[in-house]
Coordinates of N, CA and C in Angstrom, one line a residue:
V1 N 112.4 92.9 96.4 CA 111.4 93.7 95.7 C 110.2 93.8 96.7
P2 N 109.7 95.1 96.9 CA 108.6 95.3 97.8 C 107.3 94.5 97.3
D3 N 106.5 94.1 98.3 CA 105.3 93.3 97.9 C 104.4 94.1 97.0
D4 N 104.2 95.4 97.2 CA 103.3 96.1 96.4 C 103.7 96.2 94.9
F5 N 105.0 96.3 94.7 CA 105.5 96.3 93.3 C 105.3 95.0 92.7
D6 N 105.7 93.9 93.4 CA 105.5 92.6 92.9 C 104.1 92.2 92.6
M7 N 103.1 92.7 93.4 CA 101.7 92.4 93.2 C 101.3 93.1 91.9
L8 N 101.6 94.4 91.7 CA 101.2 95.1 90.5 C 101.9 94.6 89.3
A9 N 103.2 94.2 89.4 CA 103.9 93.6 88.2 C 103.2 92.3 87.8
T10 N 102.8 91.5 88.8 CA 102.1 90.3 88.4 C 100.8 90.6 87.7
L11 N 100.0 91.6 88.1 CA 98.8 91.9 87.4 C 99.1 92.4 86.0
V12 N 100.2 93.1 85.8 CA 100.5 93.5 84.4 C 100.9 92.3 83.6
R13 N 101.8 91.5 84.2 CA 102.2 90.3 83.4 C 101.1 89.4 83.0
D14 N 100.1 89.3 83.9 CA 99.0 88.4 83.6 C 97.8 89.0 82.8
G15 N 98.1 90.3 82.4 CA 97.1 91.0 81.6 C 95.8 91.4 82.4
K16 N 96.0 91.5 83.8 CA 94.8 91.8 84.6 C 94.9 93.2 85.2
F17 N 95.9 94.0 84.9 CA 96.1 95.3 85.4 C 95.1 96.2 84.9
V18 N 94.4 97.0 85.8 CA 93.5 98.0 85.5 C 94.0 99.3 85.9
P19 N 94.2 100.3 85.0 CA 94.7 101.6 85.4 C 93.7 102.4 86.3
Q20 N 94.0 102.3 87.5 CA 93.1 103.0 88.5 C 93.9 103.2 89.8
V21 N 93.3 103.9 90.7 CA 94.0 104.0 92.0 C 93.9 102.6 92.7
H22 N 95.0 102.1 93.2 CA 95.1 100.8 93.9 C 95.4 101.1 95.3
Y23 N 94.4 100.9 96.2 CA 94.6 101.1 97.6 C 95.2 99.8 98.2
L24 N 96.4 100.0 98.8 CA 97.1 98.9 99.3 C 97.4 99.1 100.8
G25 N 97.3 98.1 101.6 CA 97.5 98.3 103.1 C 98.0 97.1 103.8
I26 N 97.5 96.9 105.0 CA 97.9 95.8 105.8 C 97.6 94.4 105.1
N27 N 96.5 94.2 104.6 CA 96.1 92.9 104.0 C 97.0 92.6 102.8
E28 N 97.5 93.6 102.1 CA 98.4 93.4 101.0 C 99.9 93.4 101.4
K29 N 100.1 93.4 102.7 CA 101.5 93.4 103.2 C 102.3 94.6 102.8
V30 N 101.7 95.7 102.5 CA 102.4 96.9 102.1 C 102.6 97.8 103.3
V31 N 101.7 97.8 104.3 CA 101.7 98.6 105.5 C 101.8 97.6 106.7
S32 N 102.7 97.9 107.6 CA 102.8 97.0 108.8 C 103.3 97.8 110.0
L33 N 103.1 97.2 111.1 CA 103.7 97.8 112.4 C 104.8 96.9 112.8
I34 N 105.9 97.5 113.0 CA 107.1 96.7 113.5 C 107.5 97.4 114.8
W35 N 107.4 96.7 115.9 CA 107.8 97.3 117.2 C 109.3 97.4 117.2
N36 N 109.8 98.5 117.8 CA 111.2 98.7 118.1 C 111.5 97.8 119.3
A37 N 112.3 96.8 119.1 CA 112.6 95.8 120.1 C 113.2 96.4 121.4
R38 N 114.0 97.5 121.2 CA 114.6 98.1 122.4 C 113.6 99.0 123.2
L39 N 112.6 99.4 122.5 CA 111.6 100.3 123.2 C 110.3 99.6 123.6
K40 N 110.1 98.5 123.0 CA 108.8 97.8 123.3 C 108.6 97.5 124.8
G41 N 109.7 97.3 125.5 CA 109.6 97.0 126.9 C 109.1 98.2 127.7
S42 N 109.1 99.4 127.2 CA 108.7 100.6 127.9 C 107.2 100.9 127.6
V43 N 106.6 100.0 126.7 CA 105.1 100.2 126.4 C 104.4 99.2 127.3
S44 N 103.3 99.7 127.9 CA 102.5 98.9 128.8 C 101.9 97.7 128.0
P45 N 101.7 96.6 128.7 CA 101.1 95.4 128.1 C 99.7 95.7 127.6
Q46 N 99.0 96.6 128.3 CA 97.6 97.0 127.9 C 97.7 97.7 126.5
T47 N 98.6 98.5 126.3 CA 98.8 99.3 125.1 C 99.1 98.3 123.9
I48 N 100.1 97.4 124.2 CA 100.4 96.4 123.2 C 99.2 95.6 122.8
A49 N 98.5 95.2 123.8 CA 97.3 94.4 123.5 C 96.3 95.2 122.7
E50 N 96.1 96.4 123.0 CA 95.2 97.3 122.2 C 95.6 97.5 120.8
V51 N 96.9 97.7 120.6 CA 97.4 97.8 119.3 C 97.2 96.5 118.5
D52 N 97.5 95.4 119.1 CA 97.3 94.1 118.4 C 95.8 93.9 118.1
R53 N 94.9 94.3 119.0 CA 93.5 94.2 118.8 C 93.0 95.1 117.6
V54 N 93.5 96.3 117.5 CA 93.1 97.2 116.5 C 93.7 96.7 115.1
E55 N 94.9 96.3 115.1 CA 95.5 95.7 113.9 C 94.7 94.5 113.4
R56 N 94.3 93.7 114.3 CA 93.5 92.5 113.9 C 92.1 92.9 113.3
Q57 N 91.5 93.9 113.9 CA 90.2 94.4 113.4 C 90.4 95.1 112.1
I58 N 91.5 95.8 111.8 CA 91.7 96.3 110.5 C 91.8 95.2 109.5
R59 N 92.6 94.2 109.8 CA 92.7 93.0 108.9 C 91.4 92.4 108.6
E60 N 90.5 92.3 109.6 CA 89.2 91.6 109.5 C 88.2 92.5 108.8
G61 N 88.5 93.8 108.7 CA 87.6 94.7 108.1 C 86.6 95.3 109.0
T62 N 86.7 95.0 110.3 CA 85.8 95.6 111.3 C 86.1 97.1 111.5
I63 N 87.3 97.5 111.4 CA 87.7 98.9 111.4 C 88.1 99.3 110.0
K64 N 87.5 100.4 109.5 CA 87.9 100.9 108.2 C 88.8 102.1 108.3
V65 N 90.0 102.0 107.8 CA 91.0 103.1 107.8 C 90.6 104.1 106.7
P66 N 90.5 105.4 107.1 CA 90.2 106.4 106.1 C 91.3 106.4 105.0
R67 N 90.9 106.6 103.7 CA 91.8 106.7 102.6 C 92.0 108.1 102.2
G68 N 93.1 108.4 101.5 CA 93.3 109.6 100.8 C 94.2 110.6 101.6
F69 N 95.0 110.1 102.5 CA 95.9 111.0 103.3 C 97.2 110.9 102.7

């Protein structure tokens, strides 16, 4: 069962669900980046480091990802 469904089902079960738009992303484990193992070797170490840095900043809240797309 996907994490987002499980999270919302738990809210419903516990009587805590609020009918509204629920924004779910990296911190809720609904969105993630998974490198293609066969292709990752063709990506420069600098690019991999930058992607890791940006992902960490999104998790920490330093970078805000626009919503509504």
